[in-house]
Amino acid sequence: MIFETWWLLALPLVFGLGWMAARFDVRQLMSEQGALPRSYFKGLNFLLNEQPDKAIDAFIEVARLDPETTELHFALGALFRRRGETERAIRVHQNLATRPDLPDPEREHALYELGQDYLRAGLLDRAEESLRRLMSGPYEASAKRVLLELYEVEKEWRKAIDAAREIQALNRQDYSVQIAQFCCELAQESLQRKEPEAAVEWLEQALRENPKNVRARMLLGDVAMAAGDARGALRHWLSIETQDASFLPLVADRVVKAYRELGEAGQAIDWLRGLLKTGLAAELLDTAYRAELELNGAEAAVAVMREQLRRQPSLLALTRYFDAQAAQASQSAEVAIAGAGEAAATDAPVATAAGQEQAQEVAAIRDLLQLRTRNLARYTCRECGFRARLFYWQCPGCNRWETYAPRRTEALG
């Protein structure tokens, strides 16, 4: 191999250039770090240590020293909104949106954030105005989702339907559940205005949007019942079994009432007793107990609740059993008192006192159980865990639709 003399000059030159490049990168990095205010690093440190108040103060100082830091302004606005300081968030995002030198993508971002600020502050008209300016571009889908939320808050159900369909077409997402619920809301408004024909049209549209929508079927039964068509109401309510049988307990009282108006109370009892043998028993205990007590008397109610307690024991079943026992003991005591007034036997007062004492003991046990189970059974949202005594189609906690299972849970929390 022939040694080339020019290598002696090339190798030191390469090493020298590499050393100079490294020195340049280090100096540039140091100068960039030096250009950042100390408050910036203090703010980051506060965030890492979960001290948002001090972090906000530090970032405000950075924004004051360097107004060009738009990303920092966005971060500050988001922090303010998350903490509920909507006025400060609005001021930050307004300043960004009105800056003449701001590029269009960042201006759209500021308008989107401003719309959310207004919505959180309850300034719904301003929120809609800001979001409506984003109906094209990268924030179109996000703005329409916030608009949908806004229309739900305003109960503008027609606008909500239009917004949901636009999002559905834009992102190919299925909003049939929400649209059907919006139609049900419009149907209820029609019923409040005493416009049953309009209500039926909205409910039929709800079922076209989502054939599994149980609420529409329930409301159609209500419309029929209000019109005096108990048989038609029963057809609607009983058909829920083919949609989702777990919702039958929500219409159980209505079914019993319809059968009684038709003079067919026995069929209501048979229907309830059949359902008590299924997994729906826990939800039907109250309805079954009342129906048995009113139609067949306390003794029949005791027998049914005792059988149910053996089949599916629970605190709620035990409570209803002692409710029936207390009702039976009370009736027995009344009969004994009436009998004592007519009979002349010497042991009649003793029997009457014993019956009254037994009735008081059973009532005491019943009252204790009722006190213990009064706040026990709750409907629970599958999304956020919000628990409520009443069944809601839209969760009050997370505002999502159809997230409540129609079954209550016996949680001791």
Short mmCIF file of C-alpha atoms in Angstrom, two decimals:
data_model
loop_
_atom_site.label_atom_id
_atom_site.label_comp_id
_atom_site.label_asym_id
_atom_site.label_seq_id
_atom_site.Cartn_x
_atom_site.Cartn_y
_atom_site.Cartn_z
CA MET A 1 0.00 0.00 0.00
CA ILE A 2 1.44 3.33 -1.06
CA PHE A 3 1.25 5.97 1.67
CA GLU A 4 -0.35 9.16 0.45
CA THR A 5 1.26 12.22 2.01
CA TRP A 6 -1.89 14.30 1.72
CA TRP A 7 -3.53 12.09 4.41
CA LEU A 8 -1.28 13.78 6.92
CA LEU A 9 -3.02 17.05 6.16
CA ALA A 10 -6.61 15.66 5.77
CA LEU A 11 -6.86 13.84 9.10
CA PRO A 12 -6.08 16.84 11.37
CA LEU A 13 -8.40 18.98 9.27
CA VAL A 14 -11.34 16.58 9.75
CA PHE A 15 -10.78 16.39 13.51
CA GLY A 16 -10.56 20.17 13.69
CA LEU A 17 -13.84 20.68 11.85
CA GLY A 18 -15.59 18.19 14.12
CA TRP A 19 -14.29 19.94 17.23
CA MET A 20 -15.46 23.33 15.93
CA ALA A 21 -18.93 21.96 15.10
CA ALA A 22 -19.30 20.50 18.58
CA ARG A 23 -18.25 23.78 20.16
CA PHE A 24 -20.76 25.66 17.98
CA ASP A 25 -23.66 23.34 19.00
CA VAL A 26 -22.82 23.66 22.67
CA ARG A 27 -22.61 27.44 22.49
CA GLN A 28 -25.88 27.62 20.57
CA LEU A 29 -27.63 25.41 23.13
CA MET A 30 -26.25 27.50 25.98
CA SER A 31 -27.35 30.71 24.31
CA GLU A 32 -30.88 29.35 23.73
CA GLN A 33 -31.16 28.27 27.34
CA GLY A 34 -29.83 31.61 28.44
CA ALA A 35 -32.44 33.37 26.32
CA LEU A 36 -35.27 31.59 28.18
CA PRO A 37 -36.33 33.42 31.34
CA ARG A 38 -35.69 31.70 34.63
CA SER A 39 -39.42 31.88 35.34
CA TYR A 40 -39.98 29.36 32.55
CA PHE A 41 -37.91 26.71 34.30
CA LYS A 42 -39.44 27.63 37.65
CA GLY A 43 -42.89 27.10 36.17
CA LEU A 44 -41.94 23.69 34.81
CA ASN A 45 -40.55 22.74 38.20
CA PHE A 46 -43.76 23.79 39.92
CA LEU A 47 -45.82 21.74 37.45
CA LEU A 48 -43.66 18.68 38.06
CA ASN A 49 -44.14 19.16 41.78
CA GLU A 50 -47.92 19.50 41.33
CA GLN A 51 -48.04 23.14 42.40
CA PRO A 52 -50.28 24.63 39.68
CA ASP A 53 -50.84 27.98 41.45
CA LYS A 54 -47.14 28.80 41.57
CA ALA A 55 -46.66 27.41 38.04
CA ILE A 56 -49.32 29.78 36.71
CA ASP A 57 -47.66 32.76 38.37
CA ALA A 58 -44.30 31.80 36.87
CA PHE A 59 -45.73 31.34 33.37
CA ILE A 60 -47.57 34.65 33.58
CA GLU A 61 -44.21 36.28 34.23
CA VAL A 62 -42.73 34.53 31.17
CA ALA A 63 -45.65 35.65 28.99
CA ARG A 64 -45.18 39.22 30.21
CA LEU A 65 -41.46 39.18 29.37
CA ASP A 66 -41.91 37.45 26.01
CA PRO A 67 -45.34 38.05 24.42
CA GLU A 68 -44.36 35.98 21.37
CA THR A 69 -44.60 32.67 23.25
CA THR A 70 -47.98 31.62 21.86
CA GLU A 71 -47.70 28.01 22.97
CA LEU A 72 -47.19 29.21 26.52
CA HIS A 73 -50.30 31.37 26.23
CA PHE A 74 -52.30 28.33 25.09
CA ALA A 75 -50.99 26.34 28.03
CA LEU A 76 -51.91 29.14 30.42
CA GLY A 77 -55.45 29.39 29.01
CA ALA A 78 -55.95 25.64 29.37
CA LEU A 79 -54.72 25.78 32.97
CA PHE A 80 -57.07 28.64 33.81
CA ARG A 81 -60.07 26.84 32.28
CA ARG A 82 -59.26 23.59 34.06
CA ARG A 83 -59.14 25.47 37.37
CA GLY A 84 -62.49 27.16 36.69
CA GLU A 85 -60.95 30.61 36.14
CA THR A 86 -62.88 31.11 32.92
CA GLU A 87 -62.53 34.91 32.85
CA ARG A 88 -58.73 34.67 32.80
CA ALA A 89 -58.85 31.88 30.20
CA ILE A 90 -61.13 34.00 27.98
CA ARG A 91 -58.78 36.98 28.29
CA VAL A 92 -55.74 34.91 27.30
CA HIS A 93 -57.42 33.34 24.27
CA GLN A 94 -59.05 36.63 23.20
CA ASN A 95 -55.66 38.31 23.16
CA LEU A 96 -54.34 35.54 20.95
CA ALA A 97 -57.32 35.54 18.56
CA THR A 98 -57.08 39.31 17.99
CA ARG A 99 -53.34 39.46 17.37
CA PRO A 100 -52.83 40.68 13.78
CA ASP A 101 -49.51 38.85 13.37
CA LEU A 102 -50.82 35.44 14.44
CA PRO A 103 -50.75 32.76 11.71
CA ASP A 104 -54.15 31.35 10.66
CA PRO A 105 -53.65 27.87 12.20
CA GLU A 106 -52.89 29.40 15.60
CA ARG A 107 -55.78 31.87 15.26
CA GLU A 108 -58.16 28.96 14.63
CA HIS A 109 -56.70 27.19 17.64
CA ALA A 110 -57.36 30.31 19.74
CA LEU A 111 -60.97 30.51 18.50
CA TYR A 112 -61.53 26.86 19.34
CA GLU A 113 -60.16 27.32 22.85
CA LEU A 114 -62.20 30.51 23.24
CA GLY A 115 -65.37 28.66 22.32
CA GLN A 116 -64.70 26.12 25.06
CA ASP A 117 -64.00 28.93 27.54
CA TYR A 118 -67.33 30.58 26.74
CA LEU A 119 -69.14 27.26 27.05
CA ARG A 120 -67.59 26.60 30.45
CA ALA A 121 -68.51 30.14 31.56
CA GLY A 122 -72.12 29.69 30.43
CA LEU A 123 -71.83 32.33 27.68
CA LEU A 124 -73.50 30.08 25.15
CA ASP A 125 -74.21 32.65 22.43
CA ARG A 126 -70.58 33.73 22.35
CA ALA A 127 -69.43 30.12 22.40
CA GLU A 128 -71.58 29.33 19.36
CA GLU A 129 -70.33 32.44 17.55
CA SER A 130 -66.68 31.46 18.07
CA LEU A 131 -67.18 27.85 17.09
CA ARG A 132 -69.26 28.73 14.02
CA ARG A 133 -66.19 30.46 12.58
CA LEU A 134 -64.45 27.06 12.44
CA MET A 135 -66.83 25.19 10.16
CA SER A 136 -63.99 24.40 7.77
CA GLY A 137 -60.37 23.61 8.36
CA PRO A 138 -58.49 21.43 10.83
CA TYR A 139 -60.73 22.31 13.79
CA GLU A 140 -64.03 21.64 12.03
CA ALA A 141 -64.73 18.24 13.60
CA SER A 142 -63.65 19.34 17.08
CA ALA A 143 -65.71 22.53 16.87
CA LYS A 144 -68.80 20.60 15.81
CA ARG A 145 -68.43 18.24 18.75
CA VAL A 146 -68.29 21.17 21.15
CA LEU A 147 -71.29 22.71 19.37
CA LEU A 148 -73.19 19.48 19.89
CA GLU A 149 -72.42 19.67 23.60
CA LEU A 150 -73.59 23.29 23.60
CA TYR A 151 -76.90 22.43 21.93
CA GLU A 152 -77.51 19.71 24.51
CA VAL A 153 -76.95 22.23 27.31
CA GLU A 154 -79.35 24.66 25.62
CA LYS A 155 -81.81 21.82 24.92
CA GLU A 156 -81.83 22.86 21.27
CA TRP A 157 -82.61 19.33 20.16
CA ARG A 158 -83.23 20.09 16.46
CA LYS A 159 -79.84 21.80 16.19
CA ALA A 160 -78.32 18.90 18.12
CA ILE A 161 -79.73 16.45 15.56
CA ASP A 162 -78.24 18.47 12.69
CA ALA A 163 -74.87 18.76 14.43
CA ALA A 164 -74.76 15.03 15.21
CA ARG A 165 -75.53 14.16 11.59
CA GLU A 166 -72.78 16.52 10.37
CA ILE A 167 -70.24 14.90 12.69
CA GLN A 168 -71.49 11.48 11.64
CA ALA A 169 -70.94 12.31 7.97
CA LEU A 170 -67.59 13.99 8.61
CA ASN A 171 -65.96 11.31 10.79
CA ARG A 172 -68.05 8.28 9.86
CA GLN A 173 -68.95 7.87 13.54
CA ASP A 174 -72.26 6.37 14.62
CA TYR A 175 -74.45 8.91 16.41
CA SER A 176 -77.71 6.99 16.04
CA VAL A 177 -78.05 6.50 19.81
CA GLN A 178 -77.76 10.24 20.48
CA ILE A 179 -80.00 11.26 17.57
CA ALA A 180 -82.72 8.87 18.72
CA GLN A 181 -82.55 10.33 22.22
CA PHE A 182 -82.80 13.86 20.82
CA CYS A 183 -85.97 12.77 18.98
CA CYS A 184 -87.35 11.44 22.28
CA GLU A 185 -86.64 14.77 23.93
CA LEU A 186 -88.56 16.53 21.15
CA ALA A 187 -91.41 14.03 21.61
CA GLN A 188 -91.61 14.84 25.30
CA GLU A 189 -91.72 18.54 24.52
CA SER A 190 -94.60 17.84 22.13
CA LEU A 191 -96.44 15.93 24.84
CA GLN A 192 -96.00 18.84 27.24
CA ARG A 193 -97.60 21.07 24.60
CA LYS A 194 -100.41 18.47 24.30
CA GLU A 195 -99.47 17.58 20.72
CA PRO A 196 -99.61 13.76 20.72
CA GLU A 197 -99.52 13.44 16.93
CA ALA A 198 -96.23 15.35 16.73
CA ALA A 199 -94.89 13.27 19.61
CA VAL A 200 -95.69 10.04 17.79
CA GLU A 201 -93.89 11.30 14.67
CA TRP A 202 -90.75 12.06 16.66
CA LEU A 203 -90.89 8.69 18.43
CA GLU A 204 -91.26 6.81 15.16
CA GLN A 205 -88.27 8.74 13.82
CA ALA A 206 -86.33 7.77 16.95
CA LEU A 207 -87.03 4.10 16.26
CA ARG A 208 -85.95 4.51 12.64
CA GLU A 209 -82.68 6.02 13.85
CA ASN A 210 -82.17 3.35 16.49
CA PRO A 211 -84.57 0.38 16.52
CA LYS A 212 -83.18 -0.63 19.93
CA ASN A 213 -84.30 2.61 21.56
CA VAL A 214 -86.43 1.51 24.51
CA ARG A 215 -87.36 5.01 25.58
CA ALA A 216 -89.31 5.64 22.37
CA ARG A 217 -91.30 2.44 22.88
CA MET A 218 -92.07 3.43 26.47
CA LEU A 219 -93.28 6.86 25.40
CA LEU A 220 -95.43 5.41 22.63
CA GLY A 221 -97.13 3.35 25.33
CA ASP A 222 -97.64 6.49 27.41
CA VAL A 223 -99.25 8.25 24.44
CA ALA A 224 -101.60 5.32 23.86
CA MET A 225 -102.50 5.14 27.56
CA ALA A 226 -103.23 8.86 27.68
CA ALA A 227 -105.55 8.38 24.70
CA GLY A 228 -107.47 5.68 26.58
CA ASP A 229 -106.00 2.80 24.59
CA ALA A 230 -104.79 0.55 27.40
CA ARG A 231 -104.53 -2.45 25.08
CA GLY A 232 -102.32 -0.51 22.65
CA ALA A 233 -100.20 0.75 25.53
CA LEU A 234 -99.67 -2.84 26.70
CA ARG A 235 -98.54 -3.86 23.21
CA HIS A 236 -95.87 -1.19 23.25
CA TRP A 237 -94.68 -1.88 26.79
CA LEU A 238 -94.64 -5.66 26.53
CA SER A 239 -92.75 -5.48 23.22
CA ILE A 240 -89.80 -4.08 25.17
CA GLU A 241 -89.01 -7.68 26.07
CA THR A 242 -87.90 -8.27 22.48
CA GLN A 243 -85.81 -5.08 22.49
CA ASP A 244 -84.11 -5.43 25.85
CA ALA A 245 -85.88 -7.31 28.62
CA SER A 246 -83.74 -5.69 31.30
CA PHE A 247 -85.80 -2.49 30.83
CA LEU A 248 -89.12 -4.18 31.70
CA PRO A 249 -88.96 -3.13 35.38
CA LEU A 250 -89.11 0.50 34.23
CA VAL A 251 -92.62 -0.10 32.82
CA ALA A 252 -93.83 -2.68 35.36
CA ASP A 253 -96.08 -0.25 37.25
CA ARG A 254 -97.56 0.97 33.97
CA VAL A 255 -98.26 -2.59 32.84
CA VAL A 256 -100.07 -3.37 36.10
CA LYS A 257 -102.16 -0.21 35.78
CA ALA A 258 -103.11 -1.04 32.18
CA TYR A 259 -104.17 -4.59 33.09
CA ARG A 260 -106.27 -3.27 35.96
CA GLU A 261 -108.03 -0.76 33.69
CA LEU A 262 -108.83 -3.64 31.35
CA GLY A 263 -110.20 -5.69 34.26
CA GLU A 264 -107.41 -8.24 33.87
CA ALA A 265 -105.52 -7.76 37.15
CA GLY A 266 -104.89 -11.51 37.37
CA GLN A 267 -102.79 -11.37 34.22
CA ALA A 268 -100.69 -8.62 35.77
CA ILE A 269 -100.01 -10.84 38.80
CA ASP A 270 -99.11 -13.80 36.58
CA TRP A 271 -96.80 -11.59 34.50
CA LEU A 272 -95.02 -10.28 37.59
CA ARG A 273 -94.68 -13.71 39.21
CA GLY A 274 -93.13 -15.05 36.02
CA LEU A 275 -90.59 -12.22 35.89
CA LEU A 276 -89.71 -12.75 39.57
CA LYS A 277 -88.24 -16.11 38.57
CA THR A 278 -85.79 -14.39 36.21
CA GLY A 279 -82.78 -12.16 36.77
CA LEU A 280 -85.10 -9.13 36.85
CA ALA A 281 -86.48 -10.00 40.28
CA ALA A 282 -84.50 -7.44 42.27
CA GLU A 283 -85.87 -4.59 40.18
CA LEU A 284 -89.46 -5.85 40.34
CA LEU A 285 -89.72 -6.41 44.09
CA ASP A 286 -91.44 -3.10 44.83
CA THR A 287 -93.99 -3.46 42.04
CA ALA A 288 -94.69 -7.12 42.81
CA TYR A 289 -95.12 -6.41 46.53
CA ARG A 290 -97.56 -3.56 45.96
CA ALA A 291 -99.56 -5.50 43.37
CA GLU A 292 -99.88 -8.59 45.58
CA LEU A 293 -100.83 -6.48 48.60
CA GLU A 294 -103.49 -4.48 46.75
CA LEU A 295 -104.97 -7.31 44.69
CA ASN A 296 -104.52 -10.44 46.83
CA GLY A 297 -103.93 -9.18 50.35
CA ALA A 298 -101.11 -9.27 52.90
CA GLU A 299 -101.01 -13.05 53.23
CA ALA A 300 -100.36 -13.51 49.51
CA ALA A 301 -97.70 -10.77 49.61
CA VAL A 302 -95.94 -12.56 52.49
CA ALA A 303 -95.96 -15.84 50.58
CA VAL A 304 -94.56 -14.30 47.39
CA MET A 305 -91.84 -12.35 49.21
CA ARG A 306 -90.87 -15.42 51.28
CA GLU A 307 -90.49 -17.46 48.11
CA GLN A 308 -88.45 -14.69 46.51
CA LEU A 309 -86.21 -14.47 49.59
CA ARG A 310 -85.46 -18.18 49.28
CA ARG A 311 -84.87 -17.90 45.52
CA GLN A 312 -82.68 -14.77 45.44
CA PRO A 313 -81.79 -13.54 48.94
CA SER A 314 -80.94 -9.84 49.30
CA LEU A 315 -81.42 -7.03 51.79
CA LEU A 316 -84.09 -5.49 49.58
CA ALA A 317 -85.98 -8.78 49.38
CA LEU A 318 -85.74 -9.13 53.18
CA THR A 319 -87.09 -5.60 53.59
CA ARG A 320 -90.09 -6.29 51.37
CA TYR A 321 -90.73 -9.57 53.22
CA PHE A 322 -90.96 -7.73 56.54
CA ASP A 323 -93.09 -5.04 54.89
CA ALA A 324 -95.54 -7.79 54.01
CA GLN A 325 -95.23 -9.33 57.49
CA ALA A 326 -95.94 -5.97 59.10
CA ALA A 327 -98.98 -5.46 56.88
CA GLN A 328 -100.25 -8.95 57.75
CA ALA A 329 -99.65 -8.46 61.49
CA SER A 330 -101.43 -5.11 61.38
CA GLN A 331 -104.42 -6.64 59.64
CA SER A 332 -104.49 -9.51 62.14
CA ALA A 333 -104.39 -7.07 65.04
CA GLU A 334 -107.29 -5.09 63.57
CA VAL A 335 -109.31 -8.28 63.12
CA ALA A 336 -108.52 -9.33 66.70
CA ILE A 337 -109.60 -5.96 68.07
CA ALA A 338 -112.83 -6.13 66.11
CA GLY A 339 -113.41 -9.67 67.32
CA ALA A 340 -112.69 -8.71 70.93
CA GLY A 341 -115.36 -6.06 70.76
CA GLU A 342 -117.97 -8.62 69.71
CA ALA A 343 -116.86 -11.60 71.82
CA ALA A 344 -117.38 -11.91 75.55
CA ALA A 345 -114.65 -14.52 76.12
CA THR A 346 -112.27 -13.77 78.97
CA ASP A 347 -109.12 -14.52 76.93
CA ALA A 348 -109.99 -12.11 74.11
CA PRO A 349 -108.11 -9.11 75.61
CA VAL A 350 -105.02 -11.28 76.09
CA ALA A 351 -105.08 -12.43 72.47
CA THR A 352 -105.58 -8.86 71.31
CA ALA A 353 -102.60 -7.61 73.32
CA ALA A 354 -100.41 -10.43 72.01
CA GLY A 355 -101.37 -9.61 68.43
CA GLN A 356 -100.61 -5.95 68.90
CA GLU A 357 -97.25 -6.76 70.46
CA GLN A 358 -96.35 -9.03 67.54
CA ALA A 359 -97.36 -6.33 65.07
CA GLN A 360 -95.16 -3.79 66.87
CA GLU A 361 -92.14 -6.14 66.84
CA VAL A 362 -92.48 -6.85 63.14
CA ALA A 363 -92.95 -3.14 62.41
CA ALA A 364 -89.79 -2.34 64.38
CA ILE A 365 -87.77 -4.84 62.34
CA ARG A 366 -89.26 -3.45 59.14
CA ASP A 367 -88.42 0.13 60.09
CA LEU A 368 -84.84 -0.85 60.93
CA LEU A 369 -84.40 -2.56 57.57
CA GLN A 370 -85.94 0.34 55.69
CA LEU A 371 -83.58 2.74 57.45
CA ARG A 372 -80.63 0.55 56.47
CA THR A 373 -81.64 0.04 52.84
CA ARG A 374 -83.15 3.47 52.10
CA ASN A 375 -80.03 4.68 50.33
CA LEU A 376 -78.68 1.27 49.36
CA ALA A 377 -79.87 0.50 45.84
CA ARG A 378 -78.63 2.89 43.15
CA TYR A 379 -78.44 3.08 39.38
CA THR A 380 -74.79 3.44 38.36
CA CYS A 381 -73.33 5.06 35.24
CA ARG A 382 -71.02 2.70 33.35
CA GLU A 383 -68.84 5.57 32.17
CA CYS A 384 -68.23 7.78 35.22
CA GLY A 385 -69.67 5.75 38.10
CA PHE A 386 -72.23 8.43 39.07
CA ARG A 387 -74.87 6.79 41.30
CA ALA A 388 -78.48 7.94 41.51
CA ARG A 389 -81.76 6.79 43.00
CA LEU A 390 -83.61 7.61 39.78
CA PHE A 391 -82.98 6.20 36.32
CA TYR A 392 -81.64 8.73 33.80
CA TRP A 393 -81.33 8.40 30.04
CA GLN A 394 -78.53 11.00 30.16
CA CYS A 395 -76.06 10.72 33.02
CA PRO A 396 -76.04 13.88 35.19
CA GLY A 397 -72.35 13.27 35.88
CA CYS A 398 -70.74 12.83 32.46
CA ASN A 399 -73.74 13.86 30.25
CA ARG A 400 -73.46 10.72 28.13
CA TRP A 401 -76.54 8.98 26.81
CA GLU A 402 -77.76 5.48 27.72
CA THR A 403 -74.91 4.78 30.13
CA TYR A 404 -77.19 3.74 33.01
CA ALA A 405 -77.99 0.06 33.25
CA PRO A 406 -81.65 -0.38 34.25
CA ARG A 407 -80.58 -2.45 37.25
CA ARG A 408 -79.74 -1.05 40.64
CA THR A 409 -76.81 -2.25 42.69
CA GLU A 410 -76.69 -2.87 46.41
CA ALA A 411 -73.44 -1.11 47.22
CA LEU A 412 -72.56 -0.28 50.79
CA GLY A 413 -70.46 2.78 49.88
#
